[in-house]
Short mmCIF file of C-alpha atoms in Angstrom, two decimals:
data_model
loop_
_atom_site.label_atom_id
_atom_site.label_comp_id
_atom_site.label_asym_id
_atom_site.label_seq_id
_atom_site.Cartn_x
_atom_site.Cartn_y
_atom_site.Cartn_z
CA UNK A 1 48.96 53.31 -59.48
CA UNK A 2 52.73 52.10 -58.85
CA UNK A 3 53.35 48.53 -59.07
CA UNK A 4 54.68 48.69 -55.68
CA UNK A 5 51.41 50.17 -54.45
CA UNK A 6 49.35 47.39 -56.13
CA UNK A 7 51.55 44.82 -54.39
CA UNK A 8 51.07 46.75 -51.06
CA UNK A 9 47.36 46.63 -51.35
CA UNK A 10 47.16 42.94 -51.76
CA UNK A 11 49.54 42.19 -48.75
CA UNK A 12 48.74 45.04 -46.34
CA UNK A 13 44.90 45.70 -46.54
CA UNK A 14 42.77 43.49 -44.35
CA UNK A 15 39.39 43.29 -42.99
CA UNK A 16 38.84 43.34 -39.04
CA UNK A 17 37.16 39.98 -39.35
CA UNK A 18 40.45 38.72 -40.56
CA UNK A 19 41.91 38.84 -36.89
CA UNK A 20 39.09 37.12 -34.60
CA UNK A 21 39.52 38.42 -31.00
CA UNK A 22 40.77 35.38 -29.63
CA UNK A 23 43.82 35.47 -32.05
CA UNK A 24 44.40 38.80 -30.85
CA UNK A 25 44.26 38.12 -27.17
CA UNK A 26 46.52 35.05 -27.64
CA UNK A 27 48.91 37.47 -29.75
CA UNK A 28 48.76 40.16 -26.82
CA UNK A 29 49.86 37.67 -24.33
CA UNK A 30 52.66 36.36 -26.33
CA UNK A 31 53.95 40.15 -26.99
CA UNK A 32 54.05 40.68 -23.11
CA UNK A 33 54.80 44.42 -22.73
CA UNK A 34 55.10 45.30 -26.18
CA UNK A 35 51.50 44.43 -26.62
CA UNK A 36 49.96 46.74 -24.19
CA UNK A 37 47.18 49.16 -25.98
CA UNK A 38 46.45 52.41 -25.10
CA UNK A 39 43.14 54.01 -26.63
CA UNK A 40 43.25 57.97 -26.70
CA UNK A 41 39.89 59.79 -27.63
CA UNK A 42 40.81 63.42 -28.48
CA UNK A 43 37.71 65.36 -27.46
CA UNK A 44 36.47 69.08 -27.65
CA UNK A 45 32.72 69.41 -26.75
CA UNK A 46 31.72 66.00 -27.53
CA UNK A 47 29.33 65.31 -24.68
CA UNK A 48 26.64 63.76 -26.77
CA UNK A 49 28.92 60.80 -28.36
CA UNK A 50 32.19 60.41 -26.39
CA UNK A 51 30.08 58.71 -23.55
CA UNK A 52 28.94 55.70 -25.98
CA UNK A 53 32.11 55.36 -27.48
CA UNK A 54 33.76 54.90 -23.92
CA UNK A 55 31.09 52.51 -22.65
CA UNK A 56 31.52 50.29 -25.74
CA UNK A 57 35.23 50.10 -25.34
CA UNK A 58 35.29 49.47 -21.82
CA UNK A 59 32.53 46.66 -21.96
CA UNK A 60 34.08 44.83 -24.97
CA UNK A 61 37.41 45.38 -24.81
CA UNK A 62 38.46 45.92 -21.31
CA UNK A 63 36.00 43.83 -19.41
CA UNK A 64 34.83 40.98 -21.44
CA UNK A 65 38.13 40.67 -23.49
CA UNK A 66 41.30 42.22 -21.87
CA UNK A 67 42.42 43.73 -25.07
CA UNK A 68 42.70 47.34 -24.27
CA UNK A 69 45.11 48.22 -21.10
CA UNK A 70 44.52 52.16 -20.95
CA UNK A 71 41.42 54.23 -22.25
CA UNK A 72 41.96 57.80 -22.15
CA UNK A 73 39.97 60.88 -22.97
CA UNK A 74 42.41 63.74 -23.72
CA UNK A 75 39.97 66.83 -23.13
CA UNK A 76 40.97 69.90 -25.47
CA UNK A 77 39.48 72.50 -23.34
CA UNK A 78 35.56 71.40 -23.80
CA UNK A 79 33.20 73.81 -22.42
CA UNK A 80 30.19 71.26 -22.12
CA UNK A 81 29.99 68.04 -20.19
CA UNK A 82 32.29 66.01 -21.98
CA UNK A 83 34.88 65.22 -19.38
CA UNK A 84 32.22 64.36 -16.97
CA UNK A 85 30.23 62.01 -19.36
CA UNK A 86 33.67 60.66 -20.56
CA UNK A 87 34.58 59.73 -16.66
CA UNK A 88 31.27 58.41 -15.67
CA UNK A 89 31.59 55.94 -18.90
CA UNK A 90 34.73 54.70 -17.59
CA UNK A 91 37.49 56.60 -19.17
CA UNK A 92 40.46 58.27 -17.37
CA UNK A 93 40.15 61.93 -18.48
CA UNK A 94 43.10 64.03 -18.78
CA UNK A 95 42.91 67.67 -19.46
CA UNK A 96 45.19 69.13 -22.17
CA UNK A 97 46.75 71.83 -20.10
CA UNK A 98 47.89 69.43 -17.26
CA UNK A 99 50.21 67.62 -19.74
CA UNK A 100 53.62 69.30 -20.01
CA UNK A 101 52.47 72.43 -18.63
CA UNK A 102 55.86 74.30 -19.37
CA UNK A 103 54.88 74.15 -23.09
CA UNK A 104 51.59 76.48 -23.53
CA UNK A 105 49.09 74.62 -25.34
CA UNK A 106 47.37 75.68 -28.62
CA UNK A 107 44.27 74.79 -30.06
CA UNK A 108 43.96 71.87 -32.42
CA UNK A 109 43.56 68.17 -32.53
CA UNK A 110 47.37 67.48 -33.19
CA UNK A 111 48.24 69.18 -30.01
CA UNK A 112 46.39 66.82 -27.86
CA UNK A 113 47.59 63.72 -29.78
CA UNK A 114 51.05 64.82 -29.21
CA UNK A 115 50.50 65.61 -25.56
CA UNK A 116 48.82 62.22 -25.31
CA UNK A 117 52.25 60.36 -25.59
CA UNK A 118 53.02 61.80 -22.41
CA UNK A 119 49.55 60.74 -20.58
CA UNK A 120 49.69 57.02 -21.82
CA UNK A 121 52.00 54.27 -21.24
CA UNK A 122 50.96 51.45 -23.86
CA UNK A 123 53.25 50.46 -26.63
CA UNK A 124 50.41 50.37 -29.06
CA UNK A 125 48.56 53.73 -29.23
CA UNK A 126 45.03 53.85 -30.90
CA UNK A 127 43.61 57.20 -31.77
CA UNK A 128 39.66 57.28 -32.22
CA UNK A 129 37.83 60.37 -32.69
CA UNK A 130 35.14 61.40 -30.28
CA UNK A 131 32.28 62.38 -32.68
CA UNK A 132 31.57 58.82 -33.94
CA UNK A 133 28.02 57.60 -33.73
CA UNK A 134 26.73 54.08 -33.69
CA UNK A 135 30.31 53.02 -32.55
CA UNK A 136 31.45 49.35 -32.85
CA UNK A 137 34.38 47.93 -30.93
CA UNK A 138 35.85 46.23 -33.87
CA UNK A 139 37.12 49.56 -35.18
CA UNK A 140 39.55 49.37 -32.23
CA UNK A 141 40.10 45.60 -32.30
CA UNK A 142 40.41 45.75 -36.12
CA UNK A 143 42.93 48.55 -36.12
CA UNK A 144 45.33 47.48 -33.42
CA UNK A 145 44.95 43.74 -34.99
CA UNK A 146 48.05 43.84 -37.42
CA UNK A 147 50.16 45.59 -34.78
CA UNK A 148 49.70 42.38 -32.27
CA UNK A 149 50.21 39.75 -34.85
CA UNK A 150 52.79 41.34 -37.28
CA UNK A 151 55.95 42.55 -35.55
CA UNK A 152 56.96 44.33 -39.02
CA UNK A 153 53.83 46.65 -39.05
CA UNK A 154 54.22 50.21 -37.46
CA UNK A 155 51.20 52.13 -38.26
CA UNK A 156 47.69 51.15 -39.18
CA UNK A 157 44.92 52.94 -40.85
CA UNK A 158 41.07 52.29 -40.54
CA UNK A 159 39.26 52.23 -43.61
CA UNK A 160 35.37 52.62 -44.17
CA UNK A 161 32.63 53.98 -46.08
CA UNK A 162 31.76 57.62 -44.79
CA UNK A 163 28.29 58.32 -45.70
CA UNK A 164 26.92 62.05 -45.88
CA UNK A 165 24.04 62.67 -43.73
CA UNK A 166 22.44 66.15 -44.12
CA UNK A 167 18.57 67.36 -44.14
CA UNK A 168 17.30 63.78 -43.43
CA UNK A 169 19.11 62.58 -46.58
CA UNK A 170 22.10 59.97 -46.93
CA UNK A 171 24.41 59.90 -49.51
CA UNK A 172 26.06 56.54 -49.16
CA UNK A 173 29.88 57.58 -50.09
CA UNK A 174 29.35 61.34 -50.09
CA UNK A 175 31.51 62.07 -46.96
CA UNK A 176 35.33 62.68 -46.86
CA UNK A 177 35.11 65.76 -49.30
CA UNK A 178 38.43 67.01 -48.05
CA UNK A 179 39.96 63.85 -48.65
CA UNK A 180 38.87 63.42 -52.24
CA UNK A 181 39.52 67.19 -53.16
CA UNK A 182 42.71 67.94 -51.16
CA UNK A 183 44.36 64.90 -49.57
CA UNK A 184 43.98 62.34 -51.90
CA UNK A 185 45.50 64.50 -55.00
CA UNK A 186 48.42 65.78 -52.76
CA UNK A 187 49.22 62.29 -52.20
CA UNK A 188 48.96 60.79 -55.41
CA UNK A 189 51.15 63.89 -57.06
CA UNK A 190 53.74 64.07 -54.35
CA UNK A 191 53.71 60.78 -52.14
CA UNK A 192 52.49 58.00 -54.89
CA UNK A 193 53.44 55.49 -52.52
CA UNK A 194 50.47 56.54 -50.28
CA UNK A 195 47.96 56.57 -53.10
CA UNK A 196 46.86 53.07 -51.82
CA UNK A 197 45.28 54.56 -48.65
CA UNK A 198 41.45 54.66 -48.75
CA UNK A 199 41.12 57.05 -45.81
CA UNK A 200 44.35 58.88 -45.41
CA UNK A 201 42.89 61.55 -43.15
CA UNK A 202 40.83 59.37 -41.00
CA UNK A 203 41.06 60.05 -37.24
CA UNK A 204 41.08 56.11 -36.29
CA UNK A 205 44.48 54.66 -36.55
CA UNK A 206 47.00 52.96 -34.36
CA UNK A 207 50.80 52.92 -34.24
CA UNK A 208 53.54 51.56 -32.15
CA UNK A 209 54.89 54.18 -29.62
CA UNK A 210 58.33 53.63 -31.06
CA UNK A 211 57.37 55.12 -34.07
CA UNK A 212 55.28 57.95 -32.84
CA UNK A 213 57.86 59.37 -30.44
CA UNK A 214 60.05 59.94 -33.34
CA UNK A 215 57.41 61.91 -35.62
CA UNK A 216 56.50 65.67 -35.81
CA UNK A 217 52.94 66.40 -34.96
CA UNK A 218 51.28 69.17 -36.66
CA UNK A 219 49.18 70.75 -34.16
CA UNK A 220 45.89 71.37 -36.19
CA UNK A 221 43.91 69.62 -38.90
CA UNK A 222 47.12 68.57 -40.86
CA UNK A 223 48.01 66.01 -38.22
CA UNK A 224 46.87 63.08 -39.99
CA UNK A 225 48.34 63.86 -43.39
CA UNK A 226 51.79 64.87 -41.58
CA UNK A 227 52.08 61.70 -39.60
CA UNK A 228 51.16 59.31 -42.44
CA UNK A 229 53.79 61.28 -44.71
CA UNK A 230 56.35 61.00 -41.91
CA UNK A 231 55.68 57.51 -41.03
CA UNK A 232 56.48 56.68 -44.89
CA UNK A 233 59.94 58.48 -44.40
CA UNK A 234 60.47 57.10 -41.17
CA UNK A 235 59.60 53.40 -41.53
CA UNK A 236 58.76 52.69 -45.17
CA UNK A 237 55.68 51.52 -47.05
CA UNK A 238 55.84 48.08 -45.93
CA UNK A 239 55.54 48.96 -42.32
CA UNK A 240 52.09 50.89 -43.04
CA UNK A 241 48.75 48.92 -43.43
CA UNK A 242 45.10 49.50 -43.63
CA UNK A 243 41.98 47.75 -42.13
CA UNK A 244 38.40 47.92 -43.37
CA UNK A 245 36.13 48.44 -40.49
CA UNK A 246 32.76 48.94 -42.35
CA UNK A 247 30.82 52.25 -41.86
CA UNK A 248 32.04 55.40 -39.94
CA UNK A 249 29.01 57.87 -38.75
CA UNK A 250 30.07 61.25 -37.55
CA UNK A 251 29.52 64.92 -37.40
CA UNK A 252 29.88 66.82 -40.76
CA UNK A 253 31.45 70.23 -40.82
CA UNK A 254 30.12 73.03 -42.99
CA UNK A 255 31.83 74.25 -46.15
CA UNK A 256 33.62 77.23 -44.70
CA UNK A 257 35.15 74.74 -41.79
CA UNK A 258 36.07 72.30 -44.53
CA UNK A 259 37.84 75.19 -46.40
CA UNK A 260 40.16 75.98 -43.43
CA UNK A 261 40.67 72.12 -42.87
CA UNK A 262 41.83 71.97 -46.52
CA UNK A 263 44.04 74.80 -46.27
CA UNK A 264 45.82 73.65 -43.35
CA UNK A 265 46.37 70.25 -44.73
CA UNK A 266 47.63 71.80 -47.93
CA UNK A 267 50.29 73.82 -45.87
CA UNK A 268 51.18 70.93 -44.04
CA UNK A 269 52.15 69.23 -47.38
CA UNK A 270 54.03 72.23 -48.43
CA UNK A 271 56.03 72.28 -45.29
CA UNK A 272 57.10 68.64 -45.72
CA UNK A 273 57.93 69.11 -49.54
CA UNK A 274 60.33 72.18 -48.46
CA UNK A 275 61.78 70.26 -45.47
CA UNK A 276 62.72 67.40 -47.67
CA UNK A 277 63.86 69.59 -50.64
CA UNK A 278 61.34 68.86 -52.99
CA UNK A 279 60.26 72.28 -53.27
CA UNK A 280 62.10 75.49 -52.70
CA UNK A 281 60.62 78.37 -50.91
CA UNK A 282 60.28 80.63 -47.75
CA UNK A 283 57.71 81.74 -45.51
CA UNK A 284 56.78 84.60 -47.81
CA UNK A 285 57.34 82.99 -51.20
CA UNK A 286 56.12 79.57 -50.89
CA UNK A 287 52.79 79.91 -48.95
CA UNK A 288 50.76 83.11 -47.78
CA UNK A 289 49.54 81.43 -44.28
CA UNK A 290 46.14 83.33 -44.48
CA UNK A 291 42.60 81.95 -45.84
CA UNK A 292 40.02 84.49 -46.60
CA UNK A 293 36.26 83.29 -46.67
CA UNK A 294 33.20 85.20 -46.96
CA UNK A 295 29.68 85.09 -45.61
CA UNK A 296 26.54 87.28 -46.69
CA UNK A 297 26.11 90.26 -44.16
CA UNK A 298 23.05 90.10 -42.05
CA UNK A 299 21.84 93.48 -43.11
CA UNK A 300 22.74 93.67 -46.45
CA UNK A 301 26.08 95.28 -47.75
CA UNK A 302 28.91 95.60 -45.08
CA UNK A 303 29.75 99.12 -43.88
CA UNK A 304 31.84 100.81 -46.26
CA UNK A 305 30.16 99.46 -49.45
CA UNK A 306 31.72 97.00 -52.01
CA UNK A 307 31.75 93.29 -51.70
CA UNK A 308 27.94 92.83 -52.75
CA UNK A 309 26.67 92.36 -49.60
CA UNK A 310 29.30 89.70 -48.34
CA UNK A 311 31.89 90.03 -45.29
CA UNK A 312 35.25 88.84 -45.58
CA UNK A 313 36.70 86.75 -42.66
CA UNK A 314 40.39 85.92 -42.78
CA UNK A 315 41.63 83.06 -40.60
CA UNK A 316 45.44 82.20 -40.10
CA UNK A 317 46.42 78.70 -41.76
CA UNK A 318 48.52 77.20 -38.87
CA UNK A 319 51.93 75.54 -39.24
CA UNK A 320 53.15 75.09 -35.87
CA UNK A 321 54.32 71.52 -35.39
CA UNK A 322 55.60 69.78 -32.13
CA UNK A 323 58.86 68.12 -32.14
CA UNK A 324 59.20 64.23 -31.82
CA UNK A 325 58.38 63.24 -28.36
CA UNK A 326 61.41 61.31 -27.93
CA UNK A 327 63.54 64.46 -27.56
CA UNK A 328 61.22 65.95 -24.83
CA UNK A 329 63.06 65.75 -21.42
CA UNK A 330 59.93 64.99 -19.53
CA UNK A 331 59.18 62.27 -21.90
CA UNK A 332 62.40 60.72 -21.63
CA UNK A 333 62.28 60.83 -17.87
CA UNK A 334 58.70 59.01 -17.68
CA UNK A 335 59.89 56.37 -20.11
CA UNK A 336 63.14 55.55 -18.05
CA UNK A 337 61.05 55.65 -14.82
#
C-alpha cells in the first residue's frame, strides 16, 4: 500500500459513533443551506424492503432528529408495489421517466442516480440501496457526518461487513464477491490511491452536490466504481473518506448476474483508462462489449447439437454514460431558480 494511502486511512476513516447525532445537528444548523441533506433510494421491484428503510429514516432522521431534509425514492420502472409502499412509509416517490423526459431513459442504477440530481435539492446527497434488511439509521447519519463537520470532505463511502446468506447458512465475510474478484484488483493495479476503500462498490455513500454535478454517471452497475475514480481525479484523495457503519444485510444475486456486473465494472474501468490516455484502444481493439454465459438446456442438448447440453446467452456490456449534470440546461435552470 502506498504511504499516502496508509496516511489517508488514519486520517479519513471513521466510525459512525465518532460523530453523535447532536454534533451533526449542530453542524447542520451552523452550515445553513450548505448543510441540507437529500437521501435518495434508487429502487426497482423492492416492495419487500423499501418500506422499512423509508420508515426508519423518516422516524429517526426526519421526525425525531431533523437531519434529513428530503427523502426520495427514485423508481426505476418497478412492476410491483414499490412505489405505493414507499409513499405510504413517508417518501416522496419520483418515477424515472418523469425526470428530464426529453432524454429517453435506459435501464440501470446509474441512470436513476444521475436523474436524482434533478429531482432533489439538498446540497449533500446520500444514496442508499433499497434492498437492505435490518436497516439502521446510523448508516445515513454516519455517512453524511463527515460532510457536515468537515468542509474539506467531498465524498464519503460507507464501509461494513457483508455476510453471505444462502440456504440457511451464513458466511460472515462472504459477500462482496465482485468487489474482491474484480473491483479491488482493478483499483489496486490502476488507481492505487483508492486501495484503502473497504467497500468501493457499496451503494451507500454521500457526496456534495457540487462534486456530483461535475461527474459522469455510468448508467449501469459501473456507476459506483466510475464515480469513485472520477471523484479522485476531480477532488483528490484527501477529499474522500469512509465511515464504518457495522453490518450490511442485502439480497444476493446469482453467479451469472454477478458475471454481468463484473463485466460492466471492468468496462467502466477500461473507459476511464482510455479517457485519461493510460491505455490506447478503440471500440473494436480495446473491448468486445459482449458477454456470453451458459445455462444447461432444460431438455438436454440444445437444438443444433454441440455445446454438451448448454445454451449460450450473450448479453451486451453497457458503456453508456450520462454527462456531468452541471452541463444539462434543465438542471442549470432549476439551480438558478
